[in-house]
């Protein structure tokens, strides 16, 4: 049986995957993904960028995209 101290530090983390976009930069695309997640998710602890892509028109990048995995602590009673 685990003692009370160990139980207090146990947590479950959930990961969701989002695609952020921005006309400005990849960094801004990641920031947009995290900010969008934060509107409905509490306890965000990390973001892992899985892939960078861009939409190109007339030989110019018109939209930066980032596939981002957002990790957050699952709340328990």
mmCIF file of C-alpha atoms in Angstrom:
data_model
loop_
_atom_site.group_PDB
_atom_site.id
_atom_site.type_symbol
_atom_site.label_atom_id
_atom_site.label_comp_id
_atom_site.label_asym_id
_atom_site.label_seq_id
_atom_site.Cartn_x
_atom_site.Cartn_y
_atom_site.Cartn_z
ATOM 1 C CA UNK A 1 0.000 0.000 0.000
ATOM 2 C CA UNK A 2 1.320 3.466 -0.900
ATOM 3 C CA UNK A 3 1.624 6.095 1.762
ATOM 4 C CA UNK A 4 -0.325 9.363 1.651
ATOM 5 C CA UNK A 5 2.688 11.333 0.433
ATOM 6 C CA UNK A 6 3.064 9.122 -2.669
ATOM 7 C CA UNK A 7 -0.668 9.317 -3.420
ATOM 8 C CA UNK A 8 -0.562 13.136 -3.407
ATOM 9 C CA UNK A 9 2.051 13.139 -6.194
ATOM 10 C CA UNK A 10 0.322 10.621 -8.447
ATOM 11 C CA UNK A 11 -1.374 12.118 -11.477
ATOM 12 C CA UNK A 12 -2.787 11.167 -14.821
ATOM 13 C CA UNK A 13 -1.858 13.163 -17.908
ATOM 14 C CA UNK A 14 -3.995 13.326 -21.027
ATOM 15 C CA UNK A 15 -2.652 14.351 -24.429
ATOM 16 C CA UNK A 16 -4.686 15.930 -27.225
ATOM 17 C CA UNK A 17 -3.440 16.745 -30.703
ATOM 18 C CA UNK A 18 -4.249 20.060 -32.382
ATOM 19 C CA UNK A 19 -3.192 21.866 -35.535
ATOM 20 C CA UNK A 20 -2.430 25.539 -34.988
ATOM 21 C CA UNK A 21 -2.074 27.964 -37.859
ATOM 22 C CA UNK A 22 -0.844 31.497 -38.425
ATOM 23 C CA UNK A 23 -0.079 33.822 -41.329
ATOM 24 C CA UNK A 24 2.957 35.094 -39.353
ATOM 25 C CA UNK A 25 5.196 32.198 -38.201
ATOM 26 C CA UNK A 26 5.420 28.605 -36.976
ATOM 27 C CA UNK A 27 6.009 29.889 -33.448
ATOM 28 C CA UNK A 28 2.771 31.852 -33.667
ATOM 29 C CA UNK A 29 0.976 28.746 -34.986
ATOM 30 C CA UNK A 30 2.093 26.796 -31.892
ATOM 31 C CA UNK A 31 1.075 29.665 -29.614
ATOM 32 C CA UNK A 32 -2.370 29.754 -31.267
ATOM 33 C CA UNK A 33 -2.827 26.014 -30.672
ATOM 34 C CA UNK A 34 -1.896 26.310 -26.978
ATOM 35 C CA UNK A 35 -4.118 29.371 -26.484
ATOM 36 C CA UNK A 36 -7.050 27.631 -28.180
ATOM 37 C CA UNK A 37 -6.625 24.576 -25.942
ATOM 38 C CA UNK A 38 -6.409 26.792 -22.852
ATOM 39 C CA UNK A 39 -9.926 28.121 -23.522
ATOM 40 C CA UNK A 40 -11.420 24.735 -22.593
ATOM 41 C CA UNK A 41 -8.614 22.801 -20.856
ATOM 42 C CA UNK A 42 -7.081 23.487 -17.434
ATOM 43 C CA UNK A 43 -3.720 22.372 -16.063
ATOM 44 C CA UNK A 44 -1.783 22.405 -19.351
ATOM 45 C CA UNK A 45 1.741 21.239 -18.563
ATOM 46 C CA UNK A 46 3.430 20.943 -21.929
ATOM 47 C CA UNK A 47 3.299 21.186 -25.705
ATOM 48 C CA UNK A 48 5.171 18.892 -28.092
ATOM 49 C CA UNK A 49 5.441 20.021 -31.703
ATOM 50 C CA UNK A 50 5.157 16.924 -33.879
ATOM 51 C CA UNK A 51 5.278 18.436 -37.366
ATOM 52 C CA UNK A 52 5.691 21.767 -39.148
ATOM 53 C CA UNK A 53 3.955 22.428 -42.470
ATOM 54 C CA UNK A 54 3.079 25.431 -44.591
ATOM 55 C CA UNK A 55 0.501 26.380 -47.187
ATOM 56 C CA UNK A 56 2.147 27.873 -50.270
ATOM 57 C CA UNK A 57 0.553 30.059 -52.928
ATOM 58 C CA UNK A 58 2.406 31.736 -55.811
ATOM 59 C CA UNK A 59 5.710 30.440 -54.444
ATOM 60 C CA UNK A 60 5.201 32.147 -51.064
ATOM 61 C CA UNK A 61 4.217 30.804 -47.648
ATOM 62 C CA UNK A 62 0.759 32.128 -46.853
ATOM 63 C CA UNK A 63 0.025 30.036 -43.773
ATOM 64 C CA UNK A 64 2.266 28.338 -41.210
ATOM 65 C CA UNK A 65 0.892 25.208 -39.543
ATOM 66 C CA UNK A 66 2.066 23.208 -36.547
ATOM 67 C CA UNK A 67 0.769 19.845 -35.345
ATOM 68 C CA UNK A 68 0.976 20.142 -31.570
ATOM 69 C CA UNK A 69 0.363 17.613 -28.795
ATOM 70 C CA UNK A 70 -0.915 19.349 -25.642
ATOM 71 C CA UNK A 71 -0.437 17.548 -22.292
ATOM 72 C CA UNK A 72 -2.550 18.373 -19.261
ATOM 73 C CA UNK A 73 -3.204 16.943 -15.810
ATOM 74 C CA UNK A 74 -6.532 15.126 -15.449
ATOM 75 C CA UNK A 75 -8.369 16.439 -12.425
ATOM 76 C CA UNK A 76 -9.543 13.926 -9.850
ATOM 77 C CA UNK A 77 -11.766 14.338 -6.809
#
